[in-house]
mmCIF file of C-alpha atoms in Angstrom:
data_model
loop_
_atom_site.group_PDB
_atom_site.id
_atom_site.type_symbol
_atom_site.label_atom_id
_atom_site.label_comp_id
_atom_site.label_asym_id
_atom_site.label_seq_id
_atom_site.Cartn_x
_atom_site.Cartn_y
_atom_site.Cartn_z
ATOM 1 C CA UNK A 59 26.423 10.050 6.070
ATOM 2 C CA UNK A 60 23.057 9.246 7.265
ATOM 3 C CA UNK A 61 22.038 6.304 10.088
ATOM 4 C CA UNK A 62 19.369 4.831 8.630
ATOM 5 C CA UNK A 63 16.375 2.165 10.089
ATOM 6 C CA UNK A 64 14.139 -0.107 7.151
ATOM 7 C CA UNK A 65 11.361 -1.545 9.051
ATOM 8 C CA UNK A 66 9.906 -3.945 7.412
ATOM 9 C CA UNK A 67 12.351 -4.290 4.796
ATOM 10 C CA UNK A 68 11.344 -6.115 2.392
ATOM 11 C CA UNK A 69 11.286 -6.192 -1.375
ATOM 12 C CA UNK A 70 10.857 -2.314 -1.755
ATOM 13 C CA UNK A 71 13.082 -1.723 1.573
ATOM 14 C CA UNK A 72 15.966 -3.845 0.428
ATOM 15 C CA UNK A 73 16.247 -2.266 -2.843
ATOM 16 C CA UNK A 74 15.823 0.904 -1.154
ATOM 17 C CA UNK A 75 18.651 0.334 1.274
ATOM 18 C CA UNK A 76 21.159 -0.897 -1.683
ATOM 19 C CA UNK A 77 20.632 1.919 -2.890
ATOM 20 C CA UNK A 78 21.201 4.034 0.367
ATOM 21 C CA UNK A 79 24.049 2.328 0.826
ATOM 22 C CA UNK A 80 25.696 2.783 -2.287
ATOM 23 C CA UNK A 81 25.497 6.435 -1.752
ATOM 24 C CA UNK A 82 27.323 6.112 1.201
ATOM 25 C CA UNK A 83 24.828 6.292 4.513
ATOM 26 C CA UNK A 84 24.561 3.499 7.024
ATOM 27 C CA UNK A 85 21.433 0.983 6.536
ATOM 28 C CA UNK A 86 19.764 -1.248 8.844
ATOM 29 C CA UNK A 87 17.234 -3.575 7.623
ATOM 30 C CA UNK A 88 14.653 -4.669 10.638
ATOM 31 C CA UNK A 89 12.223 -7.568 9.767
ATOM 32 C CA UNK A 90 12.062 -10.941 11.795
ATOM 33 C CA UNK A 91 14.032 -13.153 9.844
ATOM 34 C CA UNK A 92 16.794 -10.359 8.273
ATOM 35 C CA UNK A 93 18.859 -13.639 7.362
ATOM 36 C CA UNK A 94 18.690 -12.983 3.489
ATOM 37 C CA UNK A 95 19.605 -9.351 3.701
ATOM 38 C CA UNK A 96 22.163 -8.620 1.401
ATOM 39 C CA UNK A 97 25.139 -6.530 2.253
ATOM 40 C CA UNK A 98 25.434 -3.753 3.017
ATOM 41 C CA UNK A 99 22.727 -3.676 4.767
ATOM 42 C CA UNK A 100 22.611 -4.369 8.197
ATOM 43 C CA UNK A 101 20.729 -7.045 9.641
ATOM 44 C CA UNK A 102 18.032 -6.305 12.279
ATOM 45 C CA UNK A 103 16.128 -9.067 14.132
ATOM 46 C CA UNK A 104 13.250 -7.971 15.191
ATOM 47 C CA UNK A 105 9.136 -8.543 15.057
ATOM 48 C CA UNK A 106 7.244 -5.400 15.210
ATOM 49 C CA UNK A 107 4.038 -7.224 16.416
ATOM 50 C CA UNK A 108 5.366 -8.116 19.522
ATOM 51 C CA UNK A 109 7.912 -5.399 20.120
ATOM 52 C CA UNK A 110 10.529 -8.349 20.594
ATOM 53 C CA UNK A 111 13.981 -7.527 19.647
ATOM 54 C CA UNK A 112 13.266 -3.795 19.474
ATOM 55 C CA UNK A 113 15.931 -2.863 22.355
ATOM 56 C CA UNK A 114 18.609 -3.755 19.725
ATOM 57 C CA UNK A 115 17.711 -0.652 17.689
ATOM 58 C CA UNK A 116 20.980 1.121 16.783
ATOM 59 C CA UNK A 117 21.675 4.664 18.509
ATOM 60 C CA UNK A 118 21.929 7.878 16.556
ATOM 61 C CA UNK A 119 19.183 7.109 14.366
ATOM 62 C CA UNK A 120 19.018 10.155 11.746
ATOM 63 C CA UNK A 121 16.021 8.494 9.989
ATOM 64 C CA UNK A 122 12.984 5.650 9.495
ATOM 65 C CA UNK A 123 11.085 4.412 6.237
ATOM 66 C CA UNK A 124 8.616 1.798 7.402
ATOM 67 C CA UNK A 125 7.795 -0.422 4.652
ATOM 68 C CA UNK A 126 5.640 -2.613 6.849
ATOM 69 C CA UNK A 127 3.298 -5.355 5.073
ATOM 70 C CA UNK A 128 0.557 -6.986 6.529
ATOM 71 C CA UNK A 129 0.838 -10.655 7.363
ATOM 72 C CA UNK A 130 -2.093 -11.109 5.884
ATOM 73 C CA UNK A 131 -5.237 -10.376 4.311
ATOM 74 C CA UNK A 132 -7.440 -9.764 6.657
ATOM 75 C CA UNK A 133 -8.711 -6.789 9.109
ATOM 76 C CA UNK A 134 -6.523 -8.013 12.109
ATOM 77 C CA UNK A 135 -3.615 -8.603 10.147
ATOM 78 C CA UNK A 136 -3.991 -5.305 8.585
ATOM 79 C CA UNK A 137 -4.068 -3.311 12.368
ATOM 80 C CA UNK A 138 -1.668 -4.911 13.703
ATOM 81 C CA UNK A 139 1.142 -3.990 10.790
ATOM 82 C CA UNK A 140 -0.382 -0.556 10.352
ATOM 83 C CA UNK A 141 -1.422 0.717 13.719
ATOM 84 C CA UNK A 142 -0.167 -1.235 16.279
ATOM 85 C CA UNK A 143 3.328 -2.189 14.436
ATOM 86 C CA UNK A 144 4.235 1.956 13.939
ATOM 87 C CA UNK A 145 3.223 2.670 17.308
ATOM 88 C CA UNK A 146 5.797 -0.089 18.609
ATOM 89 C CA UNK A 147 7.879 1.268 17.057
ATOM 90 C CA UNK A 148 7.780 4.940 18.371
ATOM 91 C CA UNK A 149 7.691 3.965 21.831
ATOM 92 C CA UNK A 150 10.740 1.991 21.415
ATOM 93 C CA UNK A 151 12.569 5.165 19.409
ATOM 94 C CA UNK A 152 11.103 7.478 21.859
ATOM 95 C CA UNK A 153 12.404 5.215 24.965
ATOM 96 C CA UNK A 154 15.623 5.247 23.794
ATOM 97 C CA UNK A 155 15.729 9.232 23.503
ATOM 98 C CA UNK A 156 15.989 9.046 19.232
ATOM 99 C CA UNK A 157 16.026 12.418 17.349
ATOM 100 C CA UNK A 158 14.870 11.134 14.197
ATOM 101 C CA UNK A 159 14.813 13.897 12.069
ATOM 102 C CA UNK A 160 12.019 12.057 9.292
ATOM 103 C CA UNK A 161 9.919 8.685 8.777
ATOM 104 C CA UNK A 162 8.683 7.993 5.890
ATOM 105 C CA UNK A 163 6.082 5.286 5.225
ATOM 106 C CA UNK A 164 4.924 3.492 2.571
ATOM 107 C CA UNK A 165 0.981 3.490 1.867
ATOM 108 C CA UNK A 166 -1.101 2.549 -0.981
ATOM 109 C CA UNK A 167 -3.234 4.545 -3.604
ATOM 110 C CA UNK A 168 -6.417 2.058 -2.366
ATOM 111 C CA UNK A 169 -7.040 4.293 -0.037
ATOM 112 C CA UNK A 170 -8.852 6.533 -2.125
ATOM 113 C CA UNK A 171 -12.150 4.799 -2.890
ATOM 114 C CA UNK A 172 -13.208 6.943 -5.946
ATOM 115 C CA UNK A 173 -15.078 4.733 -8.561
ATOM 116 C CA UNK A 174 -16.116 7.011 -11.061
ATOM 117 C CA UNK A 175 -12.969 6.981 -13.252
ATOM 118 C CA UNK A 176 -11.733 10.768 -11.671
ATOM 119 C CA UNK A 177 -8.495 11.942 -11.578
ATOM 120 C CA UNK A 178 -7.079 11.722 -7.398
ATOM 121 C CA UNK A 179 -4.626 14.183 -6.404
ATOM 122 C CA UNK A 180 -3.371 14.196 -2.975
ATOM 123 C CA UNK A 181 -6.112 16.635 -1.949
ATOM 124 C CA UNK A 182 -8.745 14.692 -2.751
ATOM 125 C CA UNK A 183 -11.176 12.563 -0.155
ATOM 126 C CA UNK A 184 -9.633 9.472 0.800
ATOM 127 C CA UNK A 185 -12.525 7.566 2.274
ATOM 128 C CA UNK A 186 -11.702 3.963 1.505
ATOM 129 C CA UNK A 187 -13.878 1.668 0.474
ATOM 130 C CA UNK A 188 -12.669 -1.297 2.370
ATOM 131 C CA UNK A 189 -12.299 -2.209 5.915
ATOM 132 C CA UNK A 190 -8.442 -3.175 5.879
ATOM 133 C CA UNK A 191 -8.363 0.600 3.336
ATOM 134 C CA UNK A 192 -9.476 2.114 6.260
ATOM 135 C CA UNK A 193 -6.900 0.977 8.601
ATOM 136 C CA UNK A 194 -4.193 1.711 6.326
ATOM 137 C CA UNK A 195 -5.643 5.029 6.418
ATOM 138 C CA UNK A 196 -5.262 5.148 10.205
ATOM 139 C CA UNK A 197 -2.221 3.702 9.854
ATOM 140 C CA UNK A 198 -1.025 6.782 7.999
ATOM 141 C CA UNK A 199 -2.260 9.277 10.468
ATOM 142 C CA UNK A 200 -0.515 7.179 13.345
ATOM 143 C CA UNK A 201 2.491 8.539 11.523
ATOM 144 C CA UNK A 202 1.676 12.434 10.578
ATOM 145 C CA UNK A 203 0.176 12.454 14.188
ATOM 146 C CA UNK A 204 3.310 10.809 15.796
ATOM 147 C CA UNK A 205 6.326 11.972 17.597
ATOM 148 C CA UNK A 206 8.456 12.876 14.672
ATOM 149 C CA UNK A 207 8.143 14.729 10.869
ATOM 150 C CA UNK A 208 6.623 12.288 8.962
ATOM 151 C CA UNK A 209 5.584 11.737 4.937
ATOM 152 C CA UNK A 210 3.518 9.218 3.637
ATOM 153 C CA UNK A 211 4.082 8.150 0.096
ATOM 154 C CA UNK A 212 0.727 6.132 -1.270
ATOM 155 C CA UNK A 213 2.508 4.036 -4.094
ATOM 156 C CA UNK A 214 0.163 2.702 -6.705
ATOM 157 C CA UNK A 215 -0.165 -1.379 -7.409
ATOM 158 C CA UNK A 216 3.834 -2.234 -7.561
ATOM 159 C CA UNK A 217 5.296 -4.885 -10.562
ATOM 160 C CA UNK A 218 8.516 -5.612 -12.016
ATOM 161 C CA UNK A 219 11.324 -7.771 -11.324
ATOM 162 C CA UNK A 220 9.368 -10.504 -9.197
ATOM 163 C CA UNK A 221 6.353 -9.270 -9.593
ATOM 164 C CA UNK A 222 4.604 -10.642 -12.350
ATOM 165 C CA UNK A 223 0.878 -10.929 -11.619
ATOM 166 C CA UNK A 224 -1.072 -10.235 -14.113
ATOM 167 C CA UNK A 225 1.663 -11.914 -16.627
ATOM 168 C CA UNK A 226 0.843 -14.692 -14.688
ATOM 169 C CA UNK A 227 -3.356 -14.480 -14.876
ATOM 170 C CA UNK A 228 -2.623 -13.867 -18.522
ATOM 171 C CA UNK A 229 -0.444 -17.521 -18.936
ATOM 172 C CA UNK A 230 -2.904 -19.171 -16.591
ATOM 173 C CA UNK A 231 -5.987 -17.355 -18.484
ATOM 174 C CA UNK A 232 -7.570 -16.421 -14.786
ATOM 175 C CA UNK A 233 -6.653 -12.393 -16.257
ATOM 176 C CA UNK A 234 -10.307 -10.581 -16.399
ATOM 177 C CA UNK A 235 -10.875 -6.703 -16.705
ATOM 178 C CA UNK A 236 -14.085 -4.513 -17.179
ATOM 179 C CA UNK A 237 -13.835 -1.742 -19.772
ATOM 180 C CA UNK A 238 -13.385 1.838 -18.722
ATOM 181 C CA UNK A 239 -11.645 1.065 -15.424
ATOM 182 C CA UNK A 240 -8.584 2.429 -15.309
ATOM 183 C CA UNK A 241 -5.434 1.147 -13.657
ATOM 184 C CA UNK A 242 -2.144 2.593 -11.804
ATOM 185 C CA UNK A 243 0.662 1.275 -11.343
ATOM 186 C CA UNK A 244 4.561 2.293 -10.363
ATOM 187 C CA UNK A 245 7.707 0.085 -11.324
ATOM 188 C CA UNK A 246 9.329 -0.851 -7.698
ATOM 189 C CA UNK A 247 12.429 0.325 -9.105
ATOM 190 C CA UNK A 248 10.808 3.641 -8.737
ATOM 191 C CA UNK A 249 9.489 2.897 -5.618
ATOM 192 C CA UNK A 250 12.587 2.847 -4.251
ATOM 193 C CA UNK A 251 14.272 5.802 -6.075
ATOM 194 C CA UNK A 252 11.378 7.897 -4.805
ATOM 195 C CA UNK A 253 11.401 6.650 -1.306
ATOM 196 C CA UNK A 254 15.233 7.967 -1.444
ATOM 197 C CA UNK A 255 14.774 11.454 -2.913
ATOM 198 C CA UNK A 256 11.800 12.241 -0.890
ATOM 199 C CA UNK A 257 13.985 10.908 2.322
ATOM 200 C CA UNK A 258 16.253 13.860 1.702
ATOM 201 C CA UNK A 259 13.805 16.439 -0.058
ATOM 202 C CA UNK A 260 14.216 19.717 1.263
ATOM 203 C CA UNK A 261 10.946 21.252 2.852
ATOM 204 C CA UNK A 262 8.774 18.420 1.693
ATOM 205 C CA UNK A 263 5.056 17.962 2.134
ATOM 206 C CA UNK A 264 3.340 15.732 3.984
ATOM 207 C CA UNK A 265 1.630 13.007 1.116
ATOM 208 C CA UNK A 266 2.527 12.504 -1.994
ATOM 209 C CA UNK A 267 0.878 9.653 -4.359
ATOM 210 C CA UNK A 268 3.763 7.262 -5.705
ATOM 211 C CA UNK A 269 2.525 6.336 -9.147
ATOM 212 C CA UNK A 270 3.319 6.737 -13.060
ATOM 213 C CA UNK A 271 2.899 9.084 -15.888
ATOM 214 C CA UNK A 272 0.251 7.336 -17.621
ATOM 215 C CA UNK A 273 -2.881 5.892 -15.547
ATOM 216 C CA UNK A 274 -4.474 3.517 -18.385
ATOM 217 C CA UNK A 275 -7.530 1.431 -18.488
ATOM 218 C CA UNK A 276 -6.741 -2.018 -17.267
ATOM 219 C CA UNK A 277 -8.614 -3.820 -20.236
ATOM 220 C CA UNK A 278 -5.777 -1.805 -22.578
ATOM 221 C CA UNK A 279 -2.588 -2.840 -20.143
ATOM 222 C CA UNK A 280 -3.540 -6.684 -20.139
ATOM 223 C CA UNK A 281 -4.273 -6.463 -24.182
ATOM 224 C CA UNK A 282 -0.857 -5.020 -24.794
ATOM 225 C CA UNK A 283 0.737 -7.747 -22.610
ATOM 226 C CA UNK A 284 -1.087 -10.334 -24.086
ATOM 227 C CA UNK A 285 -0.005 -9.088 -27.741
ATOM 228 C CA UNK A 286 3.226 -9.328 -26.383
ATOM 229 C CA UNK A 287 3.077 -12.495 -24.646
ATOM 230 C CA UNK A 288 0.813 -14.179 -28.079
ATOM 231 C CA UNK A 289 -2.007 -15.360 -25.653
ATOM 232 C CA UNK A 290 -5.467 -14.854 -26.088
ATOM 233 C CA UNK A 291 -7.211 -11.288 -24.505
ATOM 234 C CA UNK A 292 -8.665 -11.333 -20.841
ATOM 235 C CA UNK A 293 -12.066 -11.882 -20.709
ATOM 236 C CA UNK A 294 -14.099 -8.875 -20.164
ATOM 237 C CA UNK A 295 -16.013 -8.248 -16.448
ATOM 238 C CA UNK A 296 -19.107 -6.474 -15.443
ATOM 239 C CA UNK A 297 -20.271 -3.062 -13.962
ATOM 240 C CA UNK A 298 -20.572 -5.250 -10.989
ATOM 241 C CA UNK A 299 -16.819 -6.543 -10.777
ATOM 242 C CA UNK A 300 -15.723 -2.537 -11.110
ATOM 243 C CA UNK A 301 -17.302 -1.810 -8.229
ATOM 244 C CA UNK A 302 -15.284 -4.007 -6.452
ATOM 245 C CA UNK A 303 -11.990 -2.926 -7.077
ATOM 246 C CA UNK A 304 -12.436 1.159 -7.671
ATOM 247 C CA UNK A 305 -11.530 3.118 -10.429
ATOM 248 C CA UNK A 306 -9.460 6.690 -10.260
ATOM 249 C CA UNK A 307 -6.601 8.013 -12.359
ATOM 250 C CA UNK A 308 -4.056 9.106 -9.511
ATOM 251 C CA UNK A 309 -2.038 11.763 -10.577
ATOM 252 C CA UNK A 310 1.535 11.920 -9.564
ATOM 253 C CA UNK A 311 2.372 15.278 -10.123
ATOM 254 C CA UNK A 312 2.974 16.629 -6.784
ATOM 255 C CA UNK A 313 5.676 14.082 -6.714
ATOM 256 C CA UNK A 314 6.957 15.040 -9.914
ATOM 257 C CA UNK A 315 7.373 18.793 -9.267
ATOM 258 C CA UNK A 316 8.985 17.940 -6.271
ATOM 259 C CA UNK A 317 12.522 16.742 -8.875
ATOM 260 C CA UNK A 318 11.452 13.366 -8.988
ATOM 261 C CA UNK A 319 12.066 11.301 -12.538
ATOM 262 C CA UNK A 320 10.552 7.977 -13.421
ATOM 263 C CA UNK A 321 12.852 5.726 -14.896
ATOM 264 C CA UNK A 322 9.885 3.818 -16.435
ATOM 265 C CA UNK A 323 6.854 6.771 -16.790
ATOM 266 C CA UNK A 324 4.118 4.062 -18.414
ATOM 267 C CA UNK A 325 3.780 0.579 -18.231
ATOM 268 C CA UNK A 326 5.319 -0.456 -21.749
ATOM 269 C CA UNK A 327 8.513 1.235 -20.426
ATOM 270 C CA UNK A 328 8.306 -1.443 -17.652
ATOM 271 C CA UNK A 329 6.935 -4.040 -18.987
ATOM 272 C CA UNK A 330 9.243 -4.791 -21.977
ATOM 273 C CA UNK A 331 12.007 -4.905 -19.661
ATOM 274 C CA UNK A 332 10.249 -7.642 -18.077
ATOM 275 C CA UNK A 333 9.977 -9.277 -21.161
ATOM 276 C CA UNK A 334 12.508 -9.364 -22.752
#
C-alpha cells in the first residue's frame, strides 16, 4: 500500500484518489476547503499560495500528483498555482525530510503553440503562445528540475461528466469553430486512469501528452453534437479566430505504448455517454 498526497484535488484528483483508494493505498486530498471530499479520501486543509496548513502534511509520503488549478485567468493567478504553489510545496516535503519516490503533475497540451494543423509529439517545441502557456511551461520544469523524480502528463482540453462546454455553447448558440482547426480532447475518466498507471509505471519517461485516439477538426466535433442534440450547426470563424486558439493534432502514443488503454479513444465514445 502506497501513502499518497493530491494537491489540488479537485475534479481530476478526487476521481483519481477514489480510484487509488479502491485499490487499496492511502489518499490524502490537500486543497483549502477539503470539506466535500468524499471518503476515502483523506481530508487535507491546506492553501498552497500561502504555505498555510502545510505542517499538517502526513509522514511517510511514498508519492505526490499535483493537480493544481489556477485561481484564475490571468498571468498572476497562473504563477502563483504553477510556480510558486509547487515550490511551496517542496520546501515543506523537503523540511519535513520526505522520500517521495515520484510527483506527478498535471499540465496541459496548450503549451505547444503549433498553429499549422501538425501532428505534436512529446519531442516537439513547446514554445507557447500565451503568457499564462508560458508559465505553465515553467511550472513544469519547476517539477523535472525539483528535488524528487518527477513526470508531467500534458492532458488535452478535459469533458465529461460535469463538463459540458461546448454542449452548452451549442444550447445557448454562442458555439463557433473555423474549418481545418483541429481539436483534442481526453475524457477525465481517462485522466484519472492515466494519472494512476503512469503513478506506478515502471521506468517511465519524463512527459507524456494525455490525450485521445482521434484528434478531429473542431467544426466536425460540434456538428456531430449538434446532430445529436437537433440544434442548428455552429457558426463558422475566421483565419483570424484560429490564430487565437492554435491548431496541432497531439499524438498520444508515447502514452499508449507505455500499457495505457482509453476507455473512450474518440469523442463519440464520450460523448454519447453524456448524452444519453
Amino acid at each position: 500500500m502506497a501513502r499518497i498526497l493530491i494537491a489540488g484535488c479537485g475534479d481530476v484528483g478526487t476521481r483519481l484518489g477514489l480510484q487509488l483508494a479502491a485499490d487499496g493505498h492511502a489518499v490524502w486530498g490537500l486543497r483549502r476547503d477539503p470539506a466535500s471530499l468524499p471518503a476515502p479520501i483523506r481530508p487535507l486543509a491546506a492553501d498552497l499560495a500561502s504555505g498555510s496548513g502545510l505542517d499538517a502534511l502526513p509522514d511517510g509520503l511514498d508519492h505526490v500528483v499535483c493537480t493544481i488549478a489556477a485561481g484564475g485567468g490571468g498571468e498572476a493567478a497562473y504563477r502563483q498555482a504553477y510556480v510558486e504553489a509547487p515550490l511551496r510545496l517542496f520546501d515543506a516535503l523537503e523540511r519535513r525530510g520526505a522520500r517521495i519516490e515520484r510527483v506527478l503533475f498535471t499540465s496541459s497540451t496548450s503549451v505547444y503553440g503549433q498553429d499549422d494543423g501538425s501532428e505534436v509529439d512529446e519531442t516537439a517545441p513547446a514554445e507557447p503562445a500565451s503568457p499564462t502557456a508560458a508559465l505553465l511551461r515553467r511550472g513544469e520544469q519547476v517539477f523535472l528540475d525539483g528535488p524528487y523524480p518527477a513526470i508531467v502528463l500534458r492532458l488535452a482540453g478535459l469533458y465529461g461528466p460535469g463538463r459540458t462546454w461546448l454542449i452548452d455553447q451549442l444550447r445557448t448558440g454562442r458555439a463557433r469553430c473555423t474549418p481545418g482547426v483541429w481539436s483534442n480532447r481526453i475524457h477525465v475518466l481517462d485522466a484519472a486512469r492515466a494519472c494512476a498507471h503512469l503513478l506506478f509505471l515502471r521506468e517511465p519517461q519524463p512527459l507524456y501528452n494525455g490525450a485521445d485516439d482521434h484528434p478531429a477538426p473542431l467544426c466536425e466535433v460540434l456538428d456531430w453534437l449538434a446532430g445529436r442534440l437537433g440544434l442548428p450547426a455552429p457558426a463558422r470563424g475566421t483565419a483570424a479566430d484560429a490564430m487565437l486558439r492554435g491548431n496541432k493534432r497531439v499524438s498520444n502514443l508515447r502514452l499508449r505504448r507505455s500499457g495505457f488503454q482509453l476507455r473512450h479513444p474518440g469523442y463519440r465514445d464520450g460523448y454519447v455517454d453524456m448524452l444519453e
